[in-house]
Amino acid sequence: MAPPWVLLDRKVNFVDGGFAGGAGKAAPAIGGSSREPSLEEAVAAMEPHPVVADPPEVTCLSMLRQTPAGHQMQRGGVVSSTHKGLVVLYTGMYGPGKGGYSPAGCYLFYDASSDSLSAVPQLDPPTAGRPVPALPTIKCLGNSAAILRHGGEEEGAYVLAELVTTFHPGLPDAELYLWRRSSPAATSDSDGGASSAPSRAVRAHGSRVCWVDLLAGVLICDLFTPQGPEFSFVPLPQGRSLHTPDNVRLGLKTQEFRSMGCVRGAIKFVALIGYTATSLSKSSNVVLETWTLPLDSREWKKGPAVRVGDLWASESFSEMELPRVRPMFPVLSMDEDEIVYVFLNDIEFVDTADCFGQITGRQLVLNGHYAVGLDLAQIKVLYSKGSATNNLASLAPTLLASDFSAYLHGSKDRV
């Protein structure tokens, strides 16, 4: 039985396998036509291949091409968000506003319950009023495409919400674009009060979606109020905002030390406090803490917090022979309130020498990579999965907690 939720790798590879000839051979996958398939047809004709694993192991999603590998340079995609068995990706290098830099790309929807794919063309806002019509006037805010399975007469109905901003300096206005499965025409609503720069889309509850800035707060949108989409912004807990008015951003990847997600109908925030201000030699002083925001409230409630040094000193940590290194890339469990998954990278720098034995520099070596499940309330390591690899890509995982696994092949009710 598939797990109720997984740690899904956001990177999706498109691989060869189904193609065995020219456009005519791929015709059955795109409706029997012998013409060259469009980008959307070629992408939607792929075959999804999820490789599901129980957390803390990582689940991967790949797509098997049914058309030539070189078709419009589609090599992969990036997962933006998921909801009730639906997964939405940006394919290729596409992102709203990239314009001529990324002509090949679209939205790709994967429905785990029916094991099907569908594609939507790039967002194309009106050209009226553009100083240079060929240039884009909008840009996306990180992975900002949010998918919401929406009940209706049509089976599998859903809504795509994309939040974009302008290229002008200063605090931007944000514009919301909605695409409904039963209506291919996109509609937009403008919200001049959105002063944050959300970087992640998180499905919240019912008809609400969220866009998260891990340095500032969460923008909540109820898509289907009688008056139209309704926005509200909730700052991070007091003292936890790292957002600066002049938009100076940290050089670190924010996901290294912060994350947010939906856990049992509430928004949860997890952060490694002191991560950016503490040297590696003093990592024991970093604190892993959690906060909960009920959807009917604007007040964060503090949850369990664990000092890294206390975690290292715990009996379970010693029994599993884990390295005493700083935890990174926290991810919240979707169905257990006090459970957080983190990654431990056991790295060292070794000297490199030439053929004469002279030291020429230093090289980073990854001795081990561990995915660990923690119970913060009990200060206990519940699960651990280690891998001895020198693949430096594993140093910075790009993961998303997703329940799509519970809907595979119609195993769970869609509504």
Coordinates of C-alpha atoms in Angstrom, one line a residue:
M1 CA 0.0 0.0 0.0
A2 CA 1.3 3.5 -0.9
P3 CA 2.0 5.8 2.0
P4 CA -0.5 8.6 2.8
W5 CA 2.1 11.2 1.9
V6 CA 5.6 11.4 0.6
L7 CA 8.7 13.6 0.4
L8 CA 8.4 14.4 -3.3
D9 CA 11.4 15.6 -5.3
R10 CA 10.4 18.8 -7.1
K11 CA 12.7 17.9 -10.0
V12 CA 11.0 15.8 -12.6
N13 CA 13.0 14.2 -15.4
F14 CA 11.6 13.5 -18.9
V15 CA 13.2 10.3 -20.1
D16 CA 13.2 8.3 -23.4
G17 CA 11.5 5.0 -23.7
G18 CA 8.1 5.1 -25.4
F19 CA 9.3 6.6 -28.7
A20 CA 10.2 4.3 -31.5
G21 CA 10.1 6.4 -34.6
G22 CA 9.0 9.6 -36.2
A23 CA 5.9 11.7 -35.7
G24 CA 3.7 9.0 -37.3
K25 CA 4.8 6.5 -34.7
A26 CA 3.8 8.8 -31.9
A27 CA 0.4 9.5 -33.5
P28 CA -1.6 7.2 -31.3
A29 CA -0.5 9.0 -28.2
I30 CA -1.7 12.4 -29.6
G31 CA -5.0 11.4 -31.2
G32 CA -4.0 9.6 -34.3
S33 CA -2.8 12.6 -36.4
S34 CA 0.4 12.3 -38.4
R35 CA 1.3 16.0 -38.1
E36 CA 4.0 17.2 -35.8
P37 CA 2.5 17.4 -32.3
S38 CA 2.3 20.7 -30.6
L39 CA 4.3 21.3 -27.4
E40 CA 1.3 20.7 -25.2
E41 CA 0.3 17.5 -27.1
A42 CA 3.8 16.1 -26.8
V43 CA 4.0 16.8 -23.1
A44 CA 0.6 15.5 -22.3
A45 CA 1.3 12.3 -24.3
M46 CA 4.0 11.3 -21.9
E47 CA 3.6 8.4 -19.4
P48 CA 4.0 9.2 -15.7
H49 CA 6.2 7.0 -13.7
P50 CA 6.1 7.7 -9.9
V51 CA 8.6 5.8 -7.7
V52 CA 7.0 6.0 -4.3
A53 CA 8.9 5.5 -1.0
D54 CA 7.9 6.0 2.7
P55 CA 9.4 9.0 4.4
P56 CA 12.2 9.8 5.1
E57 CA 13.2 8.3 1.8
V58 CA 12.5 10.5 -1.2
T59 CA 9.8 9.9 -3.8
C60 CA 10.6 10.6 -7.4
L61 CA 8.4 11.3 -10.4
S62 CA 9.6 10.9 -14.0
M63 CA 7.8 11.1 -17.4
L64 CA 8.4 8.7 -20.3
R65 CA 8.5 10.5 -23.6
Q66 CA 6.3 9.3 -26.5
T67 CA 7.8 11.7 -28.9
P68 CA 11.4 12.4 -30.1
A69 CA 13.7 13.5 -27.3
G70 CA 14.6 16.7 -29.1
H71 CA 11.1 17.9 -29.4
Q72 CA 11.3 21.6 -28.4
M73 CA 14.1 20.8 -25.9
Q74 CA 11.8 19.4 -23.2
R75 CA 14.2 17.7 -20.7
G76 CA 12.2 18.0 -17.5
G77 CA 10.1 20.1 -15.2
V78 CA 9.7 21.4 -11.7
V79 CA 6.8 20.7 -9.3
S80 CA 5.1 23.9 -8.1
S81 CA 2.3 22.5 -5.9
T82 CA 0.1 19.5 -5.2
H83 CA -3.5 18.9 -3.9
K84 CA -5.5 15.8 -3.5
G85 CA -3.7 13.7 -6.0
L86 CA -3.1 16.5 -8.4
V87 CA 0.5 17.8 -9.2
V88 CA 1.2 20.9 -11.3
L89 CA 4.6 21.4 -13.0
Y90 CA 6.4 24.0 -15.0
T91 CA 8.0 22.2 -17.9
G92 CA 11.3 23.1 -19.5
M93 CA 12.6 26.5 -18.4
Y94 CA 9.1 28.0 -18.4
G95 CA 8.0 30.5 -15.8
P96 CA 5.6 33.4 -16.3
G97 CA 7.4 36.4 -17.6
K98 CA 10.5 34.6 -18.9
G99 CA 9.3 35.5 -22.4
G100 CA 11.7 34.9 -25.3
Y101 CA 14.2 33.2 -23.0
S102 CA 11.9 30.3 -22.5
P103 CA 9.7 29.8 -25.6
A104 CA 9.4 26.1 -25.0
G105 CA 7.4 25.2 -21.9
C106 CA 3.9 25.0 -20.4
Y107 CA 2.0 23.9 -17.4
L108 CA 1.7 20.1 -16.9
F109 CA -0.9 18.5 -14.7
Y110 CA -0.6 15.0 -13.3
D111 CA -3.7 13.3 -11.8
A112 CA -2.5 10.4 -9.7
S113 CA -6.0 9.0 -9.3
S114 CA -6.5 8.5 -13.1
D115 CA -2.7 8.2 -13.9
S116 CA -3.3 10.9 -16.6
L117 CA -1.5 14.0 -17.8
S118 CA -2.9 17.2 -19.3
A119 CA -1.2 20.4 -20.5
V120 CA -2.0 24.1 -20.5
P121 CA -0.2 26.7 -22.6
Q122 CA 2.0 29.4 -21.1
L123 CA 0.3 32.3 -19.4
D124 CA -0.2 35.0 -22.0
P125 CA -1.4 38.3 -20.5
P126 CA -2.9 41.0 -22.8
T127 CA -0.3 43.0 -24.9
A128 CA -2.3 46.2 -24.7
G129 CA -0.3 48.9 -23.0
R130 CA 3.0 47.2 -23.3
P131 CA 5.9 49.6 -24.3
V132 CA 7.4 46.8 -26.3
P133 CA 4.7 44.2 -27.2
A134 CA 7.3 41.4 -27.7
L135 CA 8.7 41.7 -24.1
P136 CA 7.0 40.3 -21.0
T137 CA 5.4 42.7 -18.5
I138 CA 5.1 40.2 -15.7
K139 CA 7.3 37.8 -13.8
C140 CA 6.5 34.8 -11.5
L141 CA 7.2 34.8 -7.8
G142 CA 9.2 31.6 -7.4
N143 CA 7.2 28.4 -7.7
S144 CA 3.9 30.3 -7.6
A145 CA 1.5 28.1 -9.5
A146 CA -1.1 26.6 -7.1
I147 CA -3.4 23.7 -7.9
L148 CA -6.7 23.2 -6.2
R149 CA -9.0 20.3 -6.9
H150 CA -12.4 21.9 -7.0
G151 CA -15.7 20.0 -6.7
G152 CA -18.2 20.3 -9.5
E153 CA -20.3 18.3 -11.9
E154 CA -17.3 17.4 -14.0
E155 CA -15.1 14.6 -12.6
G156 CA -11.6 15.7 -11.9
A157 CA -12.3 19.4 -12.1
Y158 CA -9.6 21.7 -10.8
V159 CA -8.4 25.3 -10.7
L160 CA -4.9 26.7 -11.4
A161 CA -4.0 29.9 -9.6
E162 CA -0.9 31.8 -10.7
L163 CA 0.3 34.9 -8.8
V164 CA 2.6 37.2 -10.8
T165 CA 4.0 40.7 -10.4
T166 CA 5.6 43.4 -12.6
F167 CA 9.1 44.2 -13.5
H168 CA 8.9 47.7 -12.1
P169 CA 11.0 48.5 -8.9
G170 CA 9.5 49.0 -5.5
L171 CA 6.7 47.1 -3.8
P172 CA 4.8 45.5 -6.7
D173 CA 1.2 45.1 -7.4
A174 CA 0.3 41.4 -7.7
E175 CA -2.0 40.0 -10.4
L176 CA -3.9 36.7 -10.0
Y177 CA -4.6 34.5 -13.0
L178 CA -7.1 31.6 -12.7
W179 CA -7.5 28.7 -15.2
R180 CA -10.4 26.3 -14.7
R181 CA -10.4 22.9 -16.3
S182 CA -13.9 23.3 -17.7
S183 CA -13.0 26.7 -19.2
P184 CA -9.7 27.1 -21.0
A185 CA -9.9 30.9 -20.9
A186 CA -7.8 32.5 -18.2
T187 CA -9.2 35.3 -16.1
S188 CA -7.3 37.7 -14.0
D189 CA -7.9 39.8 -10.9
S190 CA -5.6 42.5 -9.6
D191 CA -4.7 42.9 -6.0
G192 CA -2.8 46.1 -5.3
G193 CA -2.2 45.3 -1.6
A194 CA 0.1 42.4 -2.0
S195 CA 3.4 43.9 -0.9
S196 CA 5.3 40.6 -0.2
A197 CA 7.2 38.4 -2.6
P198 CA 5.8 34.9 -2.1
S199 CA 8.1 32.1 -3.3
R200 CA 6.1 28.9 -2.7
A201 CA 2.5 27.9 -3.3
V202 CA 0.9 25.9 -0.5
R203 CA -2.7 24.5 -0.6
A204 CA -4.5 25.4 2.7
H205 CA -8.1 24.2 3.0
G206 CA -11.4 24.3 1.1
S207 CA -11.2 27.0 -1.5
R208 CA -8.1 28.7 0.0
V209 CA -4.5 28.6 -1.3
C210 CA -1.4 30.3 0.1
W211 CA 1.7 31.8 -1.2
V212 CA 4.6 31.8 1.2
D213 CA 7.6 34.1 1.7
L214 CA 9.7 32.2 4.2
L215 CA 11.3 35.5 5.2
A216 CA 8.2 37.5 5.7
G217 CA 4.9 35.7 6.0
V218 CA 2.0 34.0 4.2
L219 CA -0.5 35.4 1.7
I220 CA -3.8 33.6 1.9
C221 CA -6.4 33.8 -0.9
D222 CA -9.9 32.5 -0.8
L223 CA -10.6 31.9 -4.5
F224 CA -14.3 31.6 -4.5
T225 CA -15.9 34.2 -2.2
P226 CA -19.1 35.8 -3.7
Q227 CA -17.1 39.0 -4.2
G228 CA -14.3 37.2 -6.0
P229 CA -10.8 36.2 -4.8
E230 CA -10.2 37.6 -1.3
F231 CA -6.6 38.1 0.0
S232 CA -5.2 38.4 3.5
F233 CA -1.6 38.6 4.6
V234 CA -0.3 37.1 7.9
P235 CA 3.3 38.0 8.9
L236 CA 5.6 35.4 10.4
P237 CA 5.6 35.1 14.2
Q238 CA 7.1 38.1 16.0
G239 CA 10.8 38.1 15.8
R240 CA 11.0 35.6 13.0
S241 CA 10.8 37.9 10.0
L242 CA 14.0 38.3 8.1
H243 CA 12.4 40.5 5.4
T244 CA 14.0 43.9 4.8
P245 CA 12.1 47.0 3.4
D246 CA 14.7 47.6 0.7
N247 CA 14.3 44.0 -0.6
V248 CA 17.8 43.0 0.4
R249 CA 17.7 39.2 0.5
L250 CA 19.9 36.6 2.2
G251 CA 22.5 34.9 0.1
L252 CA 21.5 31.5 1.5
K253 CA 18.8 29.3 0.1
T254 CA 15.9 30.0 2.4
Q255 CA 14.7 26.4 2.2
E256 CA 18.0 25.3 4.0
F257 CA 16.6 26.5 7.3
R258 CA 12.9 27.2 6.9
S259 CA 9.8 25.5 5.6
M260 CA 6.0 25.8 5.7
G261 CA 3.2 23.4 4.9
C262 CA -0.4 22.3 5.6
V263 CA -0.8 19.8 8.4
R264 CA -4.3 18.6 9.3
G265 CA -6.0 21.7 8.0
A266 CA -3.7 24.2 9.6
I267 CA -0.6 26.1 8.3
K268 CA 2.6 25.1 10.1
F269 CA 6.0 26.9 10.0
V270 CA 9.3 25.3 11.0
A271 CA 12.6 27.1 11.3
L272 CA 16.1 26.6 12.4
I273 CA 16.7 29.6 14.6
G274 CA 20.2 30.9 14.6
Y275 CA 21.1 29.0 11.4
T276 CA 22.2 32.2 9.6
A277 CA 24.1 33.7 12.5
T278 CA 25.9 30.6 14.0
S279 CA 29.1 29.1 12.7
L280 CA 29.3 25.4 11.9
S281 CA 31.5 24.9 15.1
K282 CA 28.6 26.3 17.2
S283 CA 25.7 24.5 15.5
S284 CA 24.7 22.9 18.8
N285 CA 23.1 26.3 19.7
V286 CA 20.8 26.3 16.8
V287 CA 17.1 25.7 17.7
L288 CA 14.6 23.8 15.6
E289 CA 11.1 25.3 16.4
T290 CA 7.6 25.1 15.0
W291 CA 4.6 27.3 14.9
T292 CA 0.9 26.7 13.9
L293 CA -1.5 29.1 12.3
P294 CA -5.2 27.9 12.5
L295 CA -7.0 29.1 9.3
D296 CA -9.7 30.9 11.4
S297 CA -7.0 32.9 13.2
R298 CA -4.3 35.4 12.5
E299 CA -2.3 34.4 15.6
W300 CA 0.6 31.9 15.5
K301 CA 0.8 29.4 18.3
K302 CA 4.2 28.2 19.2
G303 CA 4.8 24.4 19.2
P304 CA 7.7 22.2 20.4
A305 CA 11.3 23.5 20.0
V306 CA 14.5 21.5 20.2
R307 CA 18.1 22.7 20.7
V308 CA 20.4 20.9 18.2
G309 CA 22.8 20.1 21.0
D310 CA 20.1 18.4 23.0
L311 CA 19.1 16.4 19.9
W312 CA 22.8 15.2 19.5
A313 CA 22.8 14.2 23.2
S314 CA 19.6 12.1 22.9
E315 CA 19.8 8.4 23.2
S316 CA 18.1 7.7 19.9
F317 CA 20.6 10.0 18.0
S318 CA 23.5 8.0 19.5
E319 CA 22.0 4.6 18.9
M320 CA 21.6 5.4 15.2
E321 CA 25.2 6.6 15.0
L322 CA 24.3 9.8 13.2
P323 CA 26.9 12.5 12.6
R324 CA 26.8 15.5 14.8
V325 CA 26.3 18.1 12.1
R326 CA 23.8 20.9 11.7
P327 CA 20.3 19.8 10.4
M328 CA 19.2 21.3 7.1
F329 CA 16.2 21.5 4.8
P330 CA 13.4 20.8 7.3
V331 CA 10.1 19.4 6.0
L332 CA 6.9 19.0 8.0
S333 CA 5.0 15.8 8.2
M334 CA 1.5 16.1 6.6
D335 CA -0.3 13.9 9.1
E336 CA 1.7 14.1 12.4
D337 CA 1.7 17.3 14.3
E338 CA 5.1 17.1 16.0
I339 CA 7.1 15.3 13.3
V340 CA 9.7 17.1 11.2
Y341 CA 12.1 15.6 8.6
V342 CA 15.6 17.1 8.3
F343 CA 18.8 16.2 6.4
L344 CA 22.3 15.7 7.8
N345 CA 25.2 16.1 5.5
D346 CA 28.5 14.7 6.8
I347 CA 31.1 16.7 4.8
E348 CA 34.7 17.5 5.1
F349 CA 37.4 19.4 3.2
V350 CA 40.5 17.4 2.2
D351 CA 43.7 18.6 0.7
T352 CA 44.5 17.9 -2.9
A353 CA 48.0 17.5 -4.1
D354 CA 49.8 17.4 -7.4
C355 CA 52.1 14.6 -8.7
F356 CA 55.0 16.1 -6.6
G357 CA 53.0 16.0 -3.4
Q358 CA 52.5 19.7 -3.2
I359 CA 49.2 20.9 -1.8
T360 CA 47.3 22.6 -4.5
G361 CA 43.9 23.2 -2.9
R362 CA 41.1 21.7 -0.9
Q363 CA 38.2 19.5 -2.1
L364 CA 34.8 19.0 -0.6
V365 CA 34.0 15.3 0.1
L366 CA 30.5 14.1 1.1
N367 CA 31.1 11.2 3.5
G368 CA 27.4 10.5 4.1
H369 CA 23.9 11.9 3.6
Y370 CA 21.1 11.1 6.1
A371 CA 17.4 11.7 5.9
V372 CA 16.0 11.8 9.5
G373 CA 12.5 11.9 11.0
L374 CA 12.3 13.7 14.4
D375 CA 9.7 13.8 17.1
L376 CA 10.2 17.3 18.5
A377 CA 8.0 16.7 21.5
Q378 CA 10.0 13.7 22.7
I379 CA 13.4 15.0 21.4
K380 CA 13.7 11.6 19.6
V381 CA 14.9 10.3 16.3
L382 CA 12.2 8.1 14.8
Y383 CA 13.6 7.1 11.5
S384 CA 16.9 7.4 9.7
K385 CA 18.0 6.6 6.1
G386 CA 21.6 7.0 5.2
S387 CA 23.4 6.9 1.9
A388 CA 27.1 6.8 1.3
T389 CA 27.4 8.8 -1.8
N390 CA 29.7 11.6 -3.1
N391 CA 26.9 13.0 -5.2
L392 CA 27.0 16.7 -4.2
A393 CA 23.5 17.3 -5.6
S394 CA 22.1 15.6 -2.5
L395 CA 23.5 18.4 -0.4
A396 CA 20.6 20.6 -1.4
P397 CA 17.4 18.5 -1.9
T398 CA 14.4 20.2 -3.4
L399 CA 11.5 18.5 -1.7
L400 CA 7.8 19.0 -1.2
A401 CA 5.5 17.1 1.2
S402 CA 2.7 15.7 -1.0
D403 CA -0.3 13.4 -0.5
F404 CA -0.5 12.5 -4.2
S405 CA 0.6 8.9 -3.2
A406 CA -2.7 8.3 -1.4
Y407 CA -4.6 8.9 -4.6
L408 CA -2.6 6.6 -6.9
H409 CA -4.8 4.6 -9.3
G410 CA -8.0 5.8 -7.6
S411 CA -7.1 4.4 -4.2
K412 CA -8.7 7.4 -2.4
D413 CA -11.8 9.5 -2.9
R414 CA -11.0 12.6 -5.0
V415 CA -13.4 15.0 -3.4

